[in-house]
Short mmCIF file of C-alpha atoms in Angstrom, two decimals:
data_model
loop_
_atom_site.label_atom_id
_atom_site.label_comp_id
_atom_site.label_asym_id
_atom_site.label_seq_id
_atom_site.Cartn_x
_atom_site.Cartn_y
_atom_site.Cartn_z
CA UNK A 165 -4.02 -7.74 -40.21
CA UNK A 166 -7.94 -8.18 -39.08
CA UNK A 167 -10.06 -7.18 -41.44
CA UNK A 168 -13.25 -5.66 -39.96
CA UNK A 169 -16.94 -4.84 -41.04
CA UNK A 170 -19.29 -3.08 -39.03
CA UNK A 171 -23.25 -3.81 -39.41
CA UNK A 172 -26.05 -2.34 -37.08
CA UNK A 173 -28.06 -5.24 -36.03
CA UNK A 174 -30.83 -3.65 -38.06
CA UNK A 175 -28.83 -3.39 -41.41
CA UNK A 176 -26.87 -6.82 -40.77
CA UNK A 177 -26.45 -7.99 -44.54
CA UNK A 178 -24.49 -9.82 -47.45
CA UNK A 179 -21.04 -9.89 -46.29
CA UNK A 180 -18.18 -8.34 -47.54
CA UNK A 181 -15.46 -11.21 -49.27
CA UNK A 182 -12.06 -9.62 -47.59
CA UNK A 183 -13.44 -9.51 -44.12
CA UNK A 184 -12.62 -11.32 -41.02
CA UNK A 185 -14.51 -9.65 -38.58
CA UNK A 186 -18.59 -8.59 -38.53
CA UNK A 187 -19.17 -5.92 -35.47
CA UNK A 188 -23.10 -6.04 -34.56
CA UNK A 189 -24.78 -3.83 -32.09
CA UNK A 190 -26.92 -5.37 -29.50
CA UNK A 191 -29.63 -2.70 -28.46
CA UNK A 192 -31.50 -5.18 -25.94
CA UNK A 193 -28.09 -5.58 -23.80
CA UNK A 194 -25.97 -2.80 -24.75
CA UNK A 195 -22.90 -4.12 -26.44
CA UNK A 196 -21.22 -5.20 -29.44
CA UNK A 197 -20.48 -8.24 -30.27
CA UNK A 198 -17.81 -9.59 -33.01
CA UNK A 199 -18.18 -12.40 -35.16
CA UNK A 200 -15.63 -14.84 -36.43
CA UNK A 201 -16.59 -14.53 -40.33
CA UNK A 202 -14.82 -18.20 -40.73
CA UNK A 203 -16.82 -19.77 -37.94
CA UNK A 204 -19.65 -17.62 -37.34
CA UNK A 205 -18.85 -17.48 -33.95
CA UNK A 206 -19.07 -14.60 -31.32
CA UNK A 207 -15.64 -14.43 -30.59
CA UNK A 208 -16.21 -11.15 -28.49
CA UNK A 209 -18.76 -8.94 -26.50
CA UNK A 210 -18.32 -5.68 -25.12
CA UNK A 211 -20.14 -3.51 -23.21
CA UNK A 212 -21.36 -0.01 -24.15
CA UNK A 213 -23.46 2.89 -23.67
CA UNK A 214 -27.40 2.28 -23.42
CA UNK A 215 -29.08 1.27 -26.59
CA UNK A 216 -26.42 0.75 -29.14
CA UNK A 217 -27.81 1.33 -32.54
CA UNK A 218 -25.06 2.50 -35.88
CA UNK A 219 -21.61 1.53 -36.12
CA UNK A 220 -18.62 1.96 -38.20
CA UNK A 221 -15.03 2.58 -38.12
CA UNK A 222 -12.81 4.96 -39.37
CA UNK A 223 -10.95 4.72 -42.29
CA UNK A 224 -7.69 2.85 -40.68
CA UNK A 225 -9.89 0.93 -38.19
CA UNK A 226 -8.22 2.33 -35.10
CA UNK A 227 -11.61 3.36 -33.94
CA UNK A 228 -15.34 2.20 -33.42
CA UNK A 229 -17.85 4.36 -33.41
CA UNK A 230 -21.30 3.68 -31.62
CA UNK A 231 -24.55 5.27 -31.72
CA UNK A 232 -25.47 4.75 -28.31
CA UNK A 233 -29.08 5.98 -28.58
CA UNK A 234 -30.43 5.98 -24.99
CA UNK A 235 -27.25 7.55 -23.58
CA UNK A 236 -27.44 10.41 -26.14
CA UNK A 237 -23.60 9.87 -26.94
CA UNK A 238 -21.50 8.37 -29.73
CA UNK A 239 -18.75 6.52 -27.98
CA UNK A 240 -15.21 5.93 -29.25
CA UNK A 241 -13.75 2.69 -28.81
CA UNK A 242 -10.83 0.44 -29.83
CA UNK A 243 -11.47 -2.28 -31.28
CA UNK A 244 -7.97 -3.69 -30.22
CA UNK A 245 -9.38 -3.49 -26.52
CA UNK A 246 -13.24 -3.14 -26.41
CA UNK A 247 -12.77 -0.01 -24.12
CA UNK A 248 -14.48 3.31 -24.68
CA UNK A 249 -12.12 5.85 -25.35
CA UNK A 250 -14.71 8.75 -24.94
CA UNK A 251 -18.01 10.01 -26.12
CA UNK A 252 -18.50 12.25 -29.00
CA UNK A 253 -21.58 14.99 -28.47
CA UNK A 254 -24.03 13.48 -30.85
CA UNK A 255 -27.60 15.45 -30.16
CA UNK A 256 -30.64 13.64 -28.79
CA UNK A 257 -31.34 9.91 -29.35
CA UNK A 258 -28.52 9.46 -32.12
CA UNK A 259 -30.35 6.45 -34.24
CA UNK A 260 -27.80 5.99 -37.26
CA UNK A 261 -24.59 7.84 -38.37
CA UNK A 262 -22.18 7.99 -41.35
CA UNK A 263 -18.49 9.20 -41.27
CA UNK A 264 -17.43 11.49 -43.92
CA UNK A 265 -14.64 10.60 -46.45
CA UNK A 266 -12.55 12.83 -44.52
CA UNK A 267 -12.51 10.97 -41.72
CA UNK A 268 -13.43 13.77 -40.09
CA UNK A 269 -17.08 14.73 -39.80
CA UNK A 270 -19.47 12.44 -38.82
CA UNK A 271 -23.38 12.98 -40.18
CA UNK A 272 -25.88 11.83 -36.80
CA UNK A 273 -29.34 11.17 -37.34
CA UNK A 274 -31.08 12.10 -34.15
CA UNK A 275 -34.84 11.36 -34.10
CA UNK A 276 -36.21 12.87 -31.09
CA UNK A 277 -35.14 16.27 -32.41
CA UNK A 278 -35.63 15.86 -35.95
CA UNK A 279 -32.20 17.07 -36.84
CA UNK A 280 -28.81 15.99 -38.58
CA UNK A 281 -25.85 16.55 -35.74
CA UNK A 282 -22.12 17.30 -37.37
CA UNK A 283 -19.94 16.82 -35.25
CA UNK A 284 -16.10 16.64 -35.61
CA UNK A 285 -14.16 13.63 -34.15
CA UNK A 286 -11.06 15.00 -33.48
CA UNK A 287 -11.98 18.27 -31.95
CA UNK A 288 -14.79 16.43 -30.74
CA UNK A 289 -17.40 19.37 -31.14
CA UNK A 290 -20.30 19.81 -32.66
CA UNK A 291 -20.07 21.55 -36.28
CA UNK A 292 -23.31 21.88 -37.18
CA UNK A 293 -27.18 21.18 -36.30
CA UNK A 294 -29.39 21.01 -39.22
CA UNK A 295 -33.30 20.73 -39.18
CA UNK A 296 -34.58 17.70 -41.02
CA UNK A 297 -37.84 15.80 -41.16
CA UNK A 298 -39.31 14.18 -38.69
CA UNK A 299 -38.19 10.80 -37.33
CA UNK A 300 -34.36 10.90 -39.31
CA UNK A 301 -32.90 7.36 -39.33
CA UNK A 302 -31.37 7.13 -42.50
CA UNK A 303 -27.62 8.70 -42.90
CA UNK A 304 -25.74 8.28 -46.49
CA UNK A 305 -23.02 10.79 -47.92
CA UNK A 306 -21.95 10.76 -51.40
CA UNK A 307 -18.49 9.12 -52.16
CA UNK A 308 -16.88 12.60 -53.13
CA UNK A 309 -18.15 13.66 -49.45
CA UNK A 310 -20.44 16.77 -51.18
CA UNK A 311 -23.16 15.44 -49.76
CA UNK A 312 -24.65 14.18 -47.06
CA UNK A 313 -28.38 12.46 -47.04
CA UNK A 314 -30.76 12.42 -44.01
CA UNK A 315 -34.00 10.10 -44.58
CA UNK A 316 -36.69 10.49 -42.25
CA UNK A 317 -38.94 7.83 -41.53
CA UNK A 318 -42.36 9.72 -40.83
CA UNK A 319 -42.35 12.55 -43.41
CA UNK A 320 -41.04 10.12 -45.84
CA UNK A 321 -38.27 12.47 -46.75
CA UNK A 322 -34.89 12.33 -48.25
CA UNK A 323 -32.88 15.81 -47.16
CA UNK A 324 -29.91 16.88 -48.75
CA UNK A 325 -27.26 18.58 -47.05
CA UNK A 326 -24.23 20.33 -48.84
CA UNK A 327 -21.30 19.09 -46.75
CA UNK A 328 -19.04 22.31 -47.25
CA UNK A 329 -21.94 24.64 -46.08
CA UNK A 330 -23.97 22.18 -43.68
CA UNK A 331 -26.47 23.54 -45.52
CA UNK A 332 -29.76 21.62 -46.86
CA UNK A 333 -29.77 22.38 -50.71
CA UNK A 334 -33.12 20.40 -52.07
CA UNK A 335 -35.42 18.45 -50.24
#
């Protein structure tokens, strides 16, 4: 079995010691690529929506999701093939996203609107649309899945959002 990390280009860090994979977005040619952890090689590049920016995969890594800014959309892909298996609704210029420990509900940061999209992946519908600061990039939700944090880059904000509600509770 692969094992598989997935870094925005932006957040590309230490890497993780079980992994054999590292999936980067590449916002000036809108793919991903994947990296050979052994050989640091780009073993494979695949096209997606315009202006790729968070990534991550669900818990069993059967899926890929994209932040594909510039095409307003999260896409869906599998990571077995490369091809999009559909887009998500994600809100306005989705910049970075987390996926709840459900599995579930994914937390969008979309910074043209200054809000925090829910949306569910498997009815694939938005759940909620909460108002945050201005500029959100930042996405984070507690290990428990209680809470969900929205950062925003020009109010210099942290907002926290009660997961069970959608609710902010404290800013």
């Amino acid at each position: 079995m692969i094992k598989r990390t997935a870094f925005a280009m932006s957040l590309l860090g230490a890497l993780p010691a079980a992994a054999d994979e590292i999936w980067i977005t590449n916002e000036r040619d809108d793919t991903v690529s994947v990296i050979d952890v052994a050989t640091l090689e780009v073993i494979q590049t695949y096209p997606t929506g315009e202006r790729p920016r968070g990534i991550t995969f669900s818990k069993d890594h059967s899926r890929v999701y994209i932040c594909a800014s510039d095409s307003d959309a999260v896409q869906v892909m599998d990571p077995a093939t490369g091809e999009i298996l559909h887009d998500l609704p994600s809100g306005e210029d989705p910049e970075q996203f987390v996926l709840h420990p459900d599995d579930v509900h994914l937390y969008i940061a979309n910074e043209d609107d200054a809000i925090t999209t829910v949306v569910n992946t498997q009815s694939r519908k938005v759940v909620a649309q909460i108002d945050v600061g201005v500029e959100p990039e930042g996405m984070a939700v507690s290990p428990d899945g209680k809470i969900a944090i929205t950062t925003s880059e020009t109010t210099n904000m942290a907002h926290w959002i009660d997961t069970e509600t959608q609710a902010l509770f404290a800013n």
